[in-house]
Tab-separated table of C-alpha atoms in Angstrom:
chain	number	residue	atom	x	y	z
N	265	UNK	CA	-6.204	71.177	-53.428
N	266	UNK	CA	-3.985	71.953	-56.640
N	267	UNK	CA	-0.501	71.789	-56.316
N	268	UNK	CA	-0.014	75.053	-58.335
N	269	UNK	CA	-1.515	78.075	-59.182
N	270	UNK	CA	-3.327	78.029	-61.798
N	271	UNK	CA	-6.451	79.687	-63.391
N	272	UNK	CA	-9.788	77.781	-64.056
N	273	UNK	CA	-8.995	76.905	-67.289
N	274	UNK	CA	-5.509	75.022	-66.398
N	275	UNK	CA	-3.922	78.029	-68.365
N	276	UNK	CA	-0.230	78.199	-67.158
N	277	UNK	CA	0.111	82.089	-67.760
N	278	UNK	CA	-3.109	83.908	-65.509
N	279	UNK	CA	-0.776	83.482	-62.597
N	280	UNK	CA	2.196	85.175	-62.112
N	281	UNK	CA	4.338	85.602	-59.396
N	282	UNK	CA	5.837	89.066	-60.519
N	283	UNK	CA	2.663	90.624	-60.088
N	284	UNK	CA	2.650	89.432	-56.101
N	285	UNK	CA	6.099	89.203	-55.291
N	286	UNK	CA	8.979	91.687	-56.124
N	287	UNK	CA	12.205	89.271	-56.852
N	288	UNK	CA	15.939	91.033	-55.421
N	289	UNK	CA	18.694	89.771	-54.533
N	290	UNK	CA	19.869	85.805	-55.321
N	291	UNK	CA	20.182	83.963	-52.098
N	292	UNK	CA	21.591	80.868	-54.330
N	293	UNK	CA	22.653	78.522	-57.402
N	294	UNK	CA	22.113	74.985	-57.681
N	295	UNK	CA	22.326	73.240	-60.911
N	296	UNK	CA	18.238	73.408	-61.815
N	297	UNK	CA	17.508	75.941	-59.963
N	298	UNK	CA	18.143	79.751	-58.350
N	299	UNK	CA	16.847	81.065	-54.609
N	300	UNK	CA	15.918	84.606	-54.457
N	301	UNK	CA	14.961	86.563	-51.813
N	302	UNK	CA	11.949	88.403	-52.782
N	303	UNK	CA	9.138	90.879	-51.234
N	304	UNK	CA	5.158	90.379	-51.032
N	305	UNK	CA	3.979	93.323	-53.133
N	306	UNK	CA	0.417	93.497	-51.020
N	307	UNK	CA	2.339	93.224	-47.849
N	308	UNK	CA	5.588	95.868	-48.528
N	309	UNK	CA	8.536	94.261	-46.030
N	310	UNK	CA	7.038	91.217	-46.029
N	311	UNK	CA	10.367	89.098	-47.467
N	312	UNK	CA	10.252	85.402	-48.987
N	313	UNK	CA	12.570	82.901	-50.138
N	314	UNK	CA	11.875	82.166	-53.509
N	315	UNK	CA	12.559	79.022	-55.166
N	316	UNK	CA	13.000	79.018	-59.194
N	317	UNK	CA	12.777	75.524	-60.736
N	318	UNK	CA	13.633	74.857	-64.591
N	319	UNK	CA	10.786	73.347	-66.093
N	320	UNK	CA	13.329	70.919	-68.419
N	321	UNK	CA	15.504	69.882	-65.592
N	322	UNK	CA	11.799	68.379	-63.271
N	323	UNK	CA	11.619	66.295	-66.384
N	324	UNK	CA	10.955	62.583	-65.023
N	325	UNK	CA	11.342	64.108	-61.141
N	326	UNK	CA	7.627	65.751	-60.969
N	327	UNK	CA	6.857	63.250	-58.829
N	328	UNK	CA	9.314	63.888	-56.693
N	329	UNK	CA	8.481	67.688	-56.106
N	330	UNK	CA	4.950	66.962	-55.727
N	331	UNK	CA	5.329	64.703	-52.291
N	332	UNK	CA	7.671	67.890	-50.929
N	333	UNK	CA	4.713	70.303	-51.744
N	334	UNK	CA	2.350	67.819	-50.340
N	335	UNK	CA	4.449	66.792	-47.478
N	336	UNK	CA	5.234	70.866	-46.493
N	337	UNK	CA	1.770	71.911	-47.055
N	338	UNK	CA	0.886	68.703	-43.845
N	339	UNK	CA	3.412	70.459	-42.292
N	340	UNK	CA	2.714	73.708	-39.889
N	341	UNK	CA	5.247	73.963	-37.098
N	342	UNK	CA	7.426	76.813	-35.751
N	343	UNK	CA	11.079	74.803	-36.289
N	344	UNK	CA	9.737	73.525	-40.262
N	345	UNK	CA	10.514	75.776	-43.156
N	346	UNK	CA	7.397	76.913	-44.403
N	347	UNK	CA	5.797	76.896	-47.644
N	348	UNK	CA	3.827	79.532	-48.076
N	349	UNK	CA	3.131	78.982	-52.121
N	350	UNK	CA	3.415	77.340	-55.040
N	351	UNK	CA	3.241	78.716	-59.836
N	352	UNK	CA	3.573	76.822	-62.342
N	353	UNK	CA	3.820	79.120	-65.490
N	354	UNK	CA	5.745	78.130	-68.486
N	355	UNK	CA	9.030	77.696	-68.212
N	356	UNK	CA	9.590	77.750	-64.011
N	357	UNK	CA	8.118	76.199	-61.292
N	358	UNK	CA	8.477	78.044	-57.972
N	359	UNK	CA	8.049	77.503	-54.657
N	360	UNK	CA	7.511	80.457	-52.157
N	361	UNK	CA	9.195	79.534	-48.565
N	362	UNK	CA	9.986	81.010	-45.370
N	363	UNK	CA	12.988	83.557	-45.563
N	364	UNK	CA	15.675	81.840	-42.874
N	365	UNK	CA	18.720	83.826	-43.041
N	366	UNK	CA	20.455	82.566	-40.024
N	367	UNK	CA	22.870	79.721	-41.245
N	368	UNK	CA	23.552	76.025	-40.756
N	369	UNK	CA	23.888	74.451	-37.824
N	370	UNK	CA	27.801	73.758	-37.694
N	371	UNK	CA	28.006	77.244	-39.152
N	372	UNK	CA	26.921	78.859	-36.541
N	373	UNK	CA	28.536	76.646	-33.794
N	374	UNK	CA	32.040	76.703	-34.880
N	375	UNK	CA	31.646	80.556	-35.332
N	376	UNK	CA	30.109	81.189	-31.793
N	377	UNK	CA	32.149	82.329	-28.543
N	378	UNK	CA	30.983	79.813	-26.182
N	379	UNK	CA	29.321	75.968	-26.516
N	380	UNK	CA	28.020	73.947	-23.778
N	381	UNK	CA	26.397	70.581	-23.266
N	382	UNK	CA	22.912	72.918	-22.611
N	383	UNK	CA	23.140	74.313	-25.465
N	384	UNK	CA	23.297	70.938	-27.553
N	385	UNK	CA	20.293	69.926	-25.335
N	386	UNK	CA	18.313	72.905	-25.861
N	387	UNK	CA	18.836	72.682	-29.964
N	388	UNK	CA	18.154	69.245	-30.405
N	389	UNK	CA	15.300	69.181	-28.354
N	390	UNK	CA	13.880	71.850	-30.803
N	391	UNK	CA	14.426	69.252	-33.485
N	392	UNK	CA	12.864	66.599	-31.524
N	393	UNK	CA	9.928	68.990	-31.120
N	394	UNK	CA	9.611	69.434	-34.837
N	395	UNK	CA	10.343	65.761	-35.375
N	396	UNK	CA	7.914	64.286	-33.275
N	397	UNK	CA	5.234	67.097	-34.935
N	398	UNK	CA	5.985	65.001	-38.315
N	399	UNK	CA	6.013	61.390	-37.315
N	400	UNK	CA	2.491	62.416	-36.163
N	401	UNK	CA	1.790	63.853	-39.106
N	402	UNK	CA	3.155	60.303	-41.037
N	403	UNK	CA	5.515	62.062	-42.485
N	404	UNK	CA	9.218	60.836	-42.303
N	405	UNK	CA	12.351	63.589	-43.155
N	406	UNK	CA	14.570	60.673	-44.536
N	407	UNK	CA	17.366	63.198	-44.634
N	408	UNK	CA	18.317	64.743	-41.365
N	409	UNK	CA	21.703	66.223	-41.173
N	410	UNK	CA	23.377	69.686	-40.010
N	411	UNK	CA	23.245	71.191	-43.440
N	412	UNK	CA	19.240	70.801	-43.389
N	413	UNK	CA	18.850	72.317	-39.419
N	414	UNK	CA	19.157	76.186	-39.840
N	415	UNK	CA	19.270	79.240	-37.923
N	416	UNK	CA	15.814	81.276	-38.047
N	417	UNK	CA	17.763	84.597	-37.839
N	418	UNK	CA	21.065	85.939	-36.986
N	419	UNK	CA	20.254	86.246	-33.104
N	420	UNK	CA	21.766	85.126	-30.463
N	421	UNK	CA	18.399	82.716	-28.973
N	422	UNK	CA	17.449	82.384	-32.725
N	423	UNK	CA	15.365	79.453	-32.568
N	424	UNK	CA	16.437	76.343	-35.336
N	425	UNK	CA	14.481	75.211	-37.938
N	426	UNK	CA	14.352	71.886	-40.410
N	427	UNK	CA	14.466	72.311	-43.911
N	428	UNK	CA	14.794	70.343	-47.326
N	429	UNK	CA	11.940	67.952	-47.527
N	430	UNK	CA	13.581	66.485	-50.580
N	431	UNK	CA	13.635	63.134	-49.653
N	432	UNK	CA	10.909	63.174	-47.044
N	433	UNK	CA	8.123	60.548	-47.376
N	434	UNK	CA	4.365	60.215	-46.349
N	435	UNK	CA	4.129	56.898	-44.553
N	436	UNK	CA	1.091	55.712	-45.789
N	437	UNK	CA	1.798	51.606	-45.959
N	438	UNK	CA	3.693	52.144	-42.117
N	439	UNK	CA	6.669	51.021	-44.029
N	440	UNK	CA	9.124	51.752	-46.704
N	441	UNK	CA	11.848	50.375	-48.244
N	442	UNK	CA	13.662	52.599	-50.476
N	443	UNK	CA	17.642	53.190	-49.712
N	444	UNK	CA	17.791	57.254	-49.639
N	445	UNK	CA	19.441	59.630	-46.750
N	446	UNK	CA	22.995	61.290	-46.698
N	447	UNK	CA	26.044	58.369	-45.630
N	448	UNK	CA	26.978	59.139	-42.455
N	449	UNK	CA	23.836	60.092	-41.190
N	450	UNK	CA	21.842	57.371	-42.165
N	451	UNK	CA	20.143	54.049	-39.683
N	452	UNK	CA	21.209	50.466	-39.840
N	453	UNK	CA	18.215	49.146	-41.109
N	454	UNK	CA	18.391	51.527	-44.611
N	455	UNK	CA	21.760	49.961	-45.338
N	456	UNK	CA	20.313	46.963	-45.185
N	457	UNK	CA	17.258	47.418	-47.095
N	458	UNK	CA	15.046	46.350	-44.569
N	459	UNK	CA	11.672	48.090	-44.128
N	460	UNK	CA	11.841	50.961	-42.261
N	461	UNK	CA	10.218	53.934	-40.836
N	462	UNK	CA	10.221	56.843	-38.569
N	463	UNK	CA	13.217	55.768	-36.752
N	464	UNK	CA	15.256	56.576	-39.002
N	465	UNK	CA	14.831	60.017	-38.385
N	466	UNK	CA	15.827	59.183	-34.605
N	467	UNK	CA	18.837	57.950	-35.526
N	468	UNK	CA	20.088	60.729	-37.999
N	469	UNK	CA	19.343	63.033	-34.576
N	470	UNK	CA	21.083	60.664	-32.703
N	471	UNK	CA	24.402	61.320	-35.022
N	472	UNK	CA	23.677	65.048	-35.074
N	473	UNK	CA	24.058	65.032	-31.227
N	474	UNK	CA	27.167	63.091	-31.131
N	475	UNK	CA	28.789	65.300	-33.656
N	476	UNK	CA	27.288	67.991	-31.621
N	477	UNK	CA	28.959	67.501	-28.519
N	478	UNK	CA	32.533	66.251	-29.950
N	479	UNK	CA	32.750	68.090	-33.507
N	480	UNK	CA	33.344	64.684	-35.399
N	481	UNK	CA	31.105	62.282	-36.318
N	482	UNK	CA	30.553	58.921	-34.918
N	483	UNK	CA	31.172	56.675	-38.188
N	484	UNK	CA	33.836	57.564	-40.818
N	485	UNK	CA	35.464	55.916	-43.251
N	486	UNK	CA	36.845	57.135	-46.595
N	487	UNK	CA	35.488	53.984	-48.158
N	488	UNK	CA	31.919	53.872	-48.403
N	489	UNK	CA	31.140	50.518	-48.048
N	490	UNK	CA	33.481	50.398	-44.669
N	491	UNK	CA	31.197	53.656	-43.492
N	492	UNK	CA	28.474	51.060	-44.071
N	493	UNK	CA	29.881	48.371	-42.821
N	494	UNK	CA	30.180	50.249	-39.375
N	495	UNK	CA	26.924	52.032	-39.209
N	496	UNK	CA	25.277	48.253	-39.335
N	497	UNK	CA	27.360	46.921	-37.068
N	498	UNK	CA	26.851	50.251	-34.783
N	499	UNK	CA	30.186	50.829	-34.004
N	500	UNK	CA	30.872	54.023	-32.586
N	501	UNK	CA	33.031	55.017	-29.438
N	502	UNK	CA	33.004	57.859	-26.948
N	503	UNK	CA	36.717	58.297	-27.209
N	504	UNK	CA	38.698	59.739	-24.298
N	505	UNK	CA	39.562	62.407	-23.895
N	506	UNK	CA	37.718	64.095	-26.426
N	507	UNK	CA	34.395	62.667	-24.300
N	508	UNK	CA	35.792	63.045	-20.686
N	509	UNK	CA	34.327	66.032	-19.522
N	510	UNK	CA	30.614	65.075	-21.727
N	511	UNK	CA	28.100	63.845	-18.580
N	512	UNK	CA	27.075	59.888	-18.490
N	513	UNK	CA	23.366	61.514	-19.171
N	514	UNK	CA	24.268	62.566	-23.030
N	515	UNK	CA	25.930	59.532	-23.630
N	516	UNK	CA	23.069	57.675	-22.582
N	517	UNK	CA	20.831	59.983	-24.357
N	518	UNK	CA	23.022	59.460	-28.155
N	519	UNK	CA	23.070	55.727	-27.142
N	520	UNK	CA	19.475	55.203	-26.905
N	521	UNK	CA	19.119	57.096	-30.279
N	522	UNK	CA	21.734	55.492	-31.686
N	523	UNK	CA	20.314	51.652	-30.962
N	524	UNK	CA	20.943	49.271	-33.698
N	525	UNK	CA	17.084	48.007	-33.214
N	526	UNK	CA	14.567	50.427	-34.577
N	527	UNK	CA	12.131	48.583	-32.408
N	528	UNK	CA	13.977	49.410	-28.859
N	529	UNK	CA	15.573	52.854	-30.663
N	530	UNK	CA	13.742	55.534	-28.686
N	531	UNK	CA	11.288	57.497	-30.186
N	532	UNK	CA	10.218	61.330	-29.986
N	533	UNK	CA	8.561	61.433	-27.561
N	534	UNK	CA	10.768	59.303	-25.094
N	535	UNK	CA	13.761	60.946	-26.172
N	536	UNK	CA	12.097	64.795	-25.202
N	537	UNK	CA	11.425	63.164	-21.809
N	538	UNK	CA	15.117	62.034	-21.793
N	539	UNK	CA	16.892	63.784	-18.688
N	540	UNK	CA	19.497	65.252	-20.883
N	541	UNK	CA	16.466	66.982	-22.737
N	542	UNK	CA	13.653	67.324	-19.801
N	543	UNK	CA	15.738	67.800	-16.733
N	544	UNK	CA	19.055	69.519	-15.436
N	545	UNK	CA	21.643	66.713	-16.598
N	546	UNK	CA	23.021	68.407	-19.497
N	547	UNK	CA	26.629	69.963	-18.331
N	548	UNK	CA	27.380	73.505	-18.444
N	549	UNK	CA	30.858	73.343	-19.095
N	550	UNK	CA	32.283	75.410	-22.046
N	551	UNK	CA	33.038	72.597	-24.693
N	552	UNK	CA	33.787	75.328	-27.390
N	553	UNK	CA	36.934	75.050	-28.288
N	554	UNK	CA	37.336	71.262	-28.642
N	555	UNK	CA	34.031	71.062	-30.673
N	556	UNK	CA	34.769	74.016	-32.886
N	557	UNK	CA	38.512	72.719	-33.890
N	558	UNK	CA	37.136	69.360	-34.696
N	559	UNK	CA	33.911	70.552	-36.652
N	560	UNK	CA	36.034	72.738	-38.711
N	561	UNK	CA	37.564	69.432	-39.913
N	562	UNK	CA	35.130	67.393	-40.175
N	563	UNK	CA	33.412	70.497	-42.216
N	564	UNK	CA	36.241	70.294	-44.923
N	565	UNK	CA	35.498	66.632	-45.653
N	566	UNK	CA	32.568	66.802	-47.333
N	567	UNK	CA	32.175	63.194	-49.052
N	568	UNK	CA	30.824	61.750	-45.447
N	569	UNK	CA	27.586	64.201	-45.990
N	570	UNK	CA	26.178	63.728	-49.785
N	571	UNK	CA	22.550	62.770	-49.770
N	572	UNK	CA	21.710	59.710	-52.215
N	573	UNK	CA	18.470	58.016	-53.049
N	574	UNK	CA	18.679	54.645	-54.673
């Protein structure tokens, strides 16, 4: 299947997206590219997320935007961003995606009225649900972090979705090697450019969850290589008292996410059969206030959460 739309001929201009989608408002600005929200002009109301791409900026990254549009078009699950299609005309490439206009993660948390344990539990195991959809799918996210797990809508239930498959790999060897994922966020075994694989990903939720349930993360240093330097040697605490009233069942769930070893590291799977997921062991206590005053913190130092790919 082409990557693009194109005519028969390979010619760049019998496709284009004005004449089947009706661009409004700009969503957002990055440095190569605009978001615009945009409606399907056979299907009036019918609203998109369109990504705009300059041509001179994919320059020596083509590659790089081909595995996303191979690895979203594997990818057909209720919490995954969806790509719904792809032109290439002359000077733009652009990608046509689910509309999600609910917010990130932390976002959302900090500005709710009320936070429990459940809640966490219910979230994440949404993300374990999509997760576990991908690793059996070989595809692994590389890149899991609270600015990539969005709000579906504005709602109160609104369900979560992931999104920004950047850095997100096909595992076709079983194993790669390449040192890519966002500091704070990323496993052990990346650090130390080892081989590695979907674990990864387990770990990254593992960190989410922590952050989740305390508003700070688990590893921080100003100093990258001492962020490093504790993320190998896995040292992370459940400080009192900011972890007093969390139940032993969460901090065993983090800690078997958070396992040095990839190989004893839980997987998907196991961790949605996890108590703290599966059963009644997550606490109902309203942890609001202590997460939300931390998280708005750890929200204004942003240094810990920049992606990089080696």
């Amino acid at each position: 299947m082409p990557l693009f739309r194109k005519d028969k001929k390979g010619s760049e201009e019998q496709f284009n997206i004005r004449d089947y989608y009706e661009f409004k408002d700009v969503l957002g600005t990055g440095a190569f590219s605009k978001v615009f929200l945009a409606e399907q002009i056979s299907e009036p109301g019918f609203l998109v997320a369109i990504k705009c791409i300059d041509k001179k900026a994919l320059k020596g990254k083509e590659e790089s935007l081909e595995n996303e549009i191979k690895v979203l078009r594997k990818l057909r699950h209720s919490n995954i961003v969806q790509l719904y299609d792809t032109f290439d005309e002359k000077q733009y490439v652009y990608l046509v995606m689910e509309l999600v206009t609910g917010g990130e993660l932390f976002d959302r948390i900090v500005a709710k009225g009320s936070f429990t344990e459940r809640d966490a539990s219910i979230l994440m195991r949404q993300v374990l649900e999509a997760a576990a959809f991908m690793h059996e799918n070989g595809v692994v996210h590389r890149d899991l972090k609270p600015e990539n797990l969005l709000y579906y809508d504005q709602t109160e239930d609104s369900k979560i979705m992931i999104s920004d498959f950047g850095l997100s790999k096909i595992e076709e060897s079983g194993v790669m090697a390449t040192a890519c994922g966002t500091p704070g966020y990323v496993a052990p075994e990346v650090l130390q450019q080892k081989p590695y694989g979907k674990a990864v990903d387990i770990w990254s939720i593992g960190v989410i969850t922590y952050i989740l349930l305390c508003g700070y993360p688990p590893f921080y240093d100003e100093n990258d290589a001492n962020l490093f330097a504790q993320i190998i040697r896995g040292e992370y605490e459940f400080d009192s008292p900011y972890w007093d009233e969390i139940s032993e069942s969460a901090k065993d769930f983090i800690s078997h996410l958070m396992c040095c070893d990839p190989e004893q590291r839980y997987t998907c799977h196991q961790a949605l059969a996890h108590p703290w997921i599966n059963g009644d062991t997550a606490g109902t206590k309203d942890i609001h206030c202590l997460v939300a005053s931390h998280l708005k913190k750890s929200l204004a130092k942003r240094n810990w959460k920049k992606a990089f790919n080696a």
